PDB file of C-alpha atoms in Angstrom:
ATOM      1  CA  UNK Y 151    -196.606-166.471 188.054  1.00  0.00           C
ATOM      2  CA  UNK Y 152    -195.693-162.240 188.657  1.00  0.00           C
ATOM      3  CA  UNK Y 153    -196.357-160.306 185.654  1.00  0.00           C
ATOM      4  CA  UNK Y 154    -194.311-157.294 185.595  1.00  0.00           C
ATOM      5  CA  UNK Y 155    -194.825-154.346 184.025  1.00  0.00           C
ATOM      6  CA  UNK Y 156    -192.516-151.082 183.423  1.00  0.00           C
ATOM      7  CA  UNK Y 157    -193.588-147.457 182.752  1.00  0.00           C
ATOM      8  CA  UNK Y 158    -192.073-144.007 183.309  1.00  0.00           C
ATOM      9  CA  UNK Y 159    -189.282-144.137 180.112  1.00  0.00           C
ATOM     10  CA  UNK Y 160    -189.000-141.069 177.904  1.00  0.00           C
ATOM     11  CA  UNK Y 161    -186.416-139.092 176.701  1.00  0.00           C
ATOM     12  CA  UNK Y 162    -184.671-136.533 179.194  1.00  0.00           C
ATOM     13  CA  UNK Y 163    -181.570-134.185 178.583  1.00  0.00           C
ATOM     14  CA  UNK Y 164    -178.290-135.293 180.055  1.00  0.00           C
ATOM     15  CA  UNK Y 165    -177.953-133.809 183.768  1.00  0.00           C
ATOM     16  CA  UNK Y 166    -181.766-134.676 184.277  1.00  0.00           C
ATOM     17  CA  UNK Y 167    -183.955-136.947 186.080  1.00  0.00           C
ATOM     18  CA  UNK Y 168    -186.520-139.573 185.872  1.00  0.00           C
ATOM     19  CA  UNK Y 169    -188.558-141.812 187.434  1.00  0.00           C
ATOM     20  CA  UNK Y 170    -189.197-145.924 186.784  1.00  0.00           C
ATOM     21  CA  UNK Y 171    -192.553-147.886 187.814  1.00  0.00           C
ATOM     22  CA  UNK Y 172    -192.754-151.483 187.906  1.00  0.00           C
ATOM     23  CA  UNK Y 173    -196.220-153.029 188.625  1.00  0.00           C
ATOM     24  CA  UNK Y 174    -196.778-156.388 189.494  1.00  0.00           C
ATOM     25  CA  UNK Y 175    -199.866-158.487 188.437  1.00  0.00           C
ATOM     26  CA  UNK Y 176    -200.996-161.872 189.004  1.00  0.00           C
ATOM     27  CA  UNK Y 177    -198.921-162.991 191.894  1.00  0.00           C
ATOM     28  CA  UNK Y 178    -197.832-160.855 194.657  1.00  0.00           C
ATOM     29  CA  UNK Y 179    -194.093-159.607 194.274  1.00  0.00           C
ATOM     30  CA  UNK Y 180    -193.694-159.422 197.483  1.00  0.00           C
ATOM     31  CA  UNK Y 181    -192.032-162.799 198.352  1.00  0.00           C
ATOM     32  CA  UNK Y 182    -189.600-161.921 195.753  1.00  0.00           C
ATOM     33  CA  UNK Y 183    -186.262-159.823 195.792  1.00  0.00           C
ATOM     34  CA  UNK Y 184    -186.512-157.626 192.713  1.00  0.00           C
ATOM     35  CA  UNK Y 185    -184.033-155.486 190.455  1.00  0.00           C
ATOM     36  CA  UNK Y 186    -183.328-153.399 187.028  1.00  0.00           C
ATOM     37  CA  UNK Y 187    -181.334-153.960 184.681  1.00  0.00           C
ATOM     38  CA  UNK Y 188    -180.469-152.136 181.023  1.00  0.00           C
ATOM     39  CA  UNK Y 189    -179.526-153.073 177.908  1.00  0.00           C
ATOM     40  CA  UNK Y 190    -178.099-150.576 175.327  1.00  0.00           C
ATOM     41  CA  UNK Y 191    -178.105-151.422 171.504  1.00  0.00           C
ATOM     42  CA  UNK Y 192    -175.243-153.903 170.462  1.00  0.00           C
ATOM     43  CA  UNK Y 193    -174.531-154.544 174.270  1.00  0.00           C
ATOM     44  CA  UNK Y 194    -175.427-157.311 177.051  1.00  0.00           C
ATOM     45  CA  UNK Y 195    -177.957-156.884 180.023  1.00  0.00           C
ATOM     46  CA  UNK Y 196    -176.384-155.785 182.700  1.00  0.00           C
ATOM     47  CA  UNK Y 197    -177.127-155.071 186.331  1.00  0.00           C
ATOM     48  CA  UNK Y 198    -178.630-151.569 187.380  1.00  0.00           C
ATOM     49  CA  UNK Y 199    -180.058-152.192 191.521  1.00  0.00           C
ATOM     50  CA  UNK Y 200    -181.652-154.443 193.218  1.00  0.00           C
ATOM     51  CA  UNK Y 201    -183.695-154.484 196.224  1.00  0.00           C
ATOM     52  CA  UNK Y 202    -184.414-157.542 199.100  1.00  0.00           C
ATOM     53  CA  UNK Y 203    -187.640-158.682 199.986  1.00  0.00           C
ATOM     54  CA  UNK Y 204    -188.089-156.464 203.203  1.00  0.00           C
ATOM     55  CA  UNK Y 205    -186.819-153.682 200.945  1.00  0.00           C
ATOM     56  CA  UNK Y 206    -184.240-152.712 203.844  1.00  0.00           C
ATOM     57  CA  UNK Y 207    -181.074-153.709 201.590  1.00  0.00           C
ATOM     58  CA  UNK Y 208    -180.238-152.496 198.686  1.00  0.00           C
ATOM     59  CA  UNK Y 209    -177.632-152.584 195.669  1.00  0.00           C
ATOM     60  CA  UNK Y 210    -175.948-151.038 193.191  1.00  0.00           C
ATOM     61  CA  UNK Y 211    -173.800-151.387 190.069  1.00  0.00           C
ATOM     62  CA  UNK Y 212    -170.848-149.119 190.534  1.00  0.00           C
ATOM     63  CA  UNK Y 213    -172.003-147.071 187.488  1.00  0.00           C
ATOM     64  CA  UNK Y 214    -174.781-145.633 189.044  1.00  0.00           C
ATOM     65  CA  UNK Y 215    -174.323-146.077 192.297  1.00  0.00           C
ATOM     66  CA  UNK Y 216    -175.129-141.986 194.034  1.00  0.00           C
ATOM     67  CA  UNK Y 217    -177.447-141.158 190.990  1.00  0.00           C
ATOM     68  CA  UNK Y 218    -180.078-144.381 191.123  1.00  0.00           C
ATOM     69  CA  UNK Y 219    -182.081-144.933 194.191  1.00  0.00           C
ATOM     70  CA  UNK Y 220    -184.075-148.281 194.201  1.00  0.00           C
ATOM     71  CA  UNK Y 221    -187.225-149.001 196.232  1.00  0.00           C
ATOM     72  CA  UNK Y 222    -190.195-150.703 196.945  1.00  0.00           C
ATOM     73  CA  UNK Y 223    -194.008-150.657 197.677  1.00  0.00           C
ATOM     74  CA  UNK Y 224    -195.431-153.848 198.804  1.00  0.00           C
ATOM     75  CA  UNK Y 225    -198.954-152.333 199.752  1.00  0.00           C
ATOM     76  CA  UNK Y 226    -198.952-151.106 195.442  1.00  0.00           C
ATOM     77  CA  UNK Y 227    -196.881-154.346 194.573  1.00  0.00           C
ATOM     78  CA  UNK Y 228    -194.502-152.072 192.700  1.00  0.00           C
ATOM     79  CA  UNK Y 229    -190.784-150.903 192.369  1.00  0.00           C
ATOM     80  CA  UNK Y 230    -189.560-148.053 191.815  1.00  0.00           C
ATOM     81  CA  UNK Y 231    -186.367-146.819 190.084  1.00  0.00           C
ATOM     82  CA  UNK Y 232    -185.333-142.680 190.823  1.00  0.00           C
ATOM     83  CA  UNK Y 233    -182.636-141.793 188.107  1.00  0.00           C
ATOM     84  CA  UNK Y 234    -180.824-138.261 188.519  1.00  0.00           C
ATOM     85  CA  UNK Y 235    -178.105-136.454 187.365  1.00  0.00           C
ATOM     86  CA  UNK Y 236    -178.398-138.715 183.677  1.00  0.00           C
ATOM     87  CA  UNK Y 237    -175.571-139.472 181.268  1.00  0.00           C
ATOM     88  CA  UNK Y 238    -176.059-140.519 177.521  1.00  0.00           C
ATOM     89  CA  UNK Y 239    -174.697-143.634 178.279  1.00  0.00           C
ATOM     90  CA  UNK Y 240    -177.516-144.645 180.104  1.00  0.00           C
ATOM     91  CA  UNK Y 241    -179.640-144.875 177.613  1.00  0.00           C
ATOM     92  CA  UNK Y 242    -180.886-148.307 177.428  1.00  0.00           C
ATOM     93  CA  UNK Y 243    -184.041-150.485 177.511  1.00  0.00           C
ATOM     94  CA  UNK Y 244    -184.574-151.325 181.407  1.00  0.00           C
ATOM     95  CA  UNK Y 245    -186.052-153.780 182.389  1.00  0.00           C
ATOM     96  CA  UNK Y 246    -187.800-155.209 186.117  1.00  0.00           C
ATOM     97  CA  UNK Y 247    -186.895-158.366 187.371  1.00  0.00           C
ATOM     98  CA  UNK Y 248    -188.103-160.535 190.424  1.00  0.00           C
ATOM     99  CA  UNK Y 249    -186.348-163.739 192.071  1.00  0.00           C
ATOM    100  CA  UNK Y 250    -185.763-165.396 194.924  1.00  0.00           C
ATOM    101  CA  UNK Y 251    -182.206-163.274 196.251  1.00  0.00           C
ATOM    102  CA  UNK Y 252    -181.293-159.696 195.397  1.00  0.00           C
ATOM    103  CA  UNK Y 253    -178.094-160.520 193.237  1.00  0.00           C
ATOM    104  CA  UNK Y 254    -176.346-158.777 190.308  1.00  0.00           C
ATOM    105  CA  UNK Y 255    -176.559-162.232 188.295  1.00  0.00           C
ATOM    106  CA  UNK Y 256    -179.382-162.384 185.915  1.00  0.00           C
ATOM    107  CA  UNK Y 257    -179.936-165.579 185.273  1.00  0.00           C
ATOM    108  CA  UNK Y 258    -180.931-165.495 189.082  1.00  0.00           C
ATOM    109  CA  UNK Y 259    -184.558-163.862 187.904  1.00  0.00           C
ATOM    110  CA  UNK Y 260    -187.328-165.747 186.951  1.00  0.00           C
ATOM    111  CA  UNK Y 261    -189.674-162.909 186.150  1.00  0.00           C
ATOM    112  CA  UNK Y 262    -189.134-160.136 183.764  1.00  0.00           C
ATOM    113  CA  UNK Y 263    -190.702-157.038 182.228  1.00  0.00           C
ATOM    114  CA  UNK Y 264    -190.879-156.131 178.652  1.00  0.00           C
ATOM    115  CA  UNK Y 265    -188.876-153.118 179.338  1.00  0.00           C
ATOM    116  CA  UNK Y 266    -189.173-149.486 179.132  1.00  0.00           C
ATOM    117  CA  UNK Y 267    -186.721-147.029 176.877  1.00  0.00           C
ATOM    118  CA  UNK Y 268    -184.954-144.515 178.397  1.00  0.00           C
ATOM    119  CA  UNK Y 269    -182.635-142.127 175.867  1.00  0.00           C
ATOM    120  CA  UNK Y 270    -180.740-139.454 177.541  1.00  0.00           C
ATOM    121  CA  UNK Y 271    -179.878-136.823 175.169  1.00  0.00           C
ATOM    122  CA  UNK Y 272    -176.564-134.658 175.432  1.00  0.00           C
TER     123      UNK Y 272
END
């Protein structure tokens, strides 16, 4: 079993940046691909990045794809999400996710995060 745990949400002003932690507990993460996804009120979970095993490939959802910049620490057992250049419609809960293939498909992940709230304010 990987616990997973999310920190670094807050509020920011649009145009601004911020940084995501995930930490992993109980089981290493490392076997694992791992990824983010969001979830805005009233909406579905969708895809944000994800990030293979090795941590050489990554991935992107089109919508943030030049502002997000996945990555990984295996010696911390944590992932990290860098957000810049923030819109208001990114404001969402996002959450950490860990499985066996770096894929946009959610049901792919067997381990989640509670989720941290980012609101980016215009």
């Amino acid at each position: 079993q990987v616990q997973l745990v999310e920190s670094g949400g807050g509020l920011v002003q649009a145009g601004g940046s911020l940084g995501l932690s995930c930490a992993g507990s109980g089981r290493s993460a490392s076997p694992y691909a791992m990824a983010w996804f969001r979830q805005a009120p009233g909406k579905e979970r969708e895809f944000v990045a994800a990030i293979s095993r090795s941590g050489g490939n990554t991935y992107y959802a089109d919508s943030v794809k030049g502002r997000f910049t996945v990555s990984r620490d295996h010696a911390r057992n944590t992932l990290h999400l860098q957000m810049s250049s923030l819109k208001p419609e990114d404001t969402a809960v996002y959450y950490c996710a860990a499985g066996s293939i770096p894929t946009s498909d959610r049901l792919r992940y067997n381990f989640w995060g509670q989720g941290t709230l980012v609101t980016v304010s215009s």
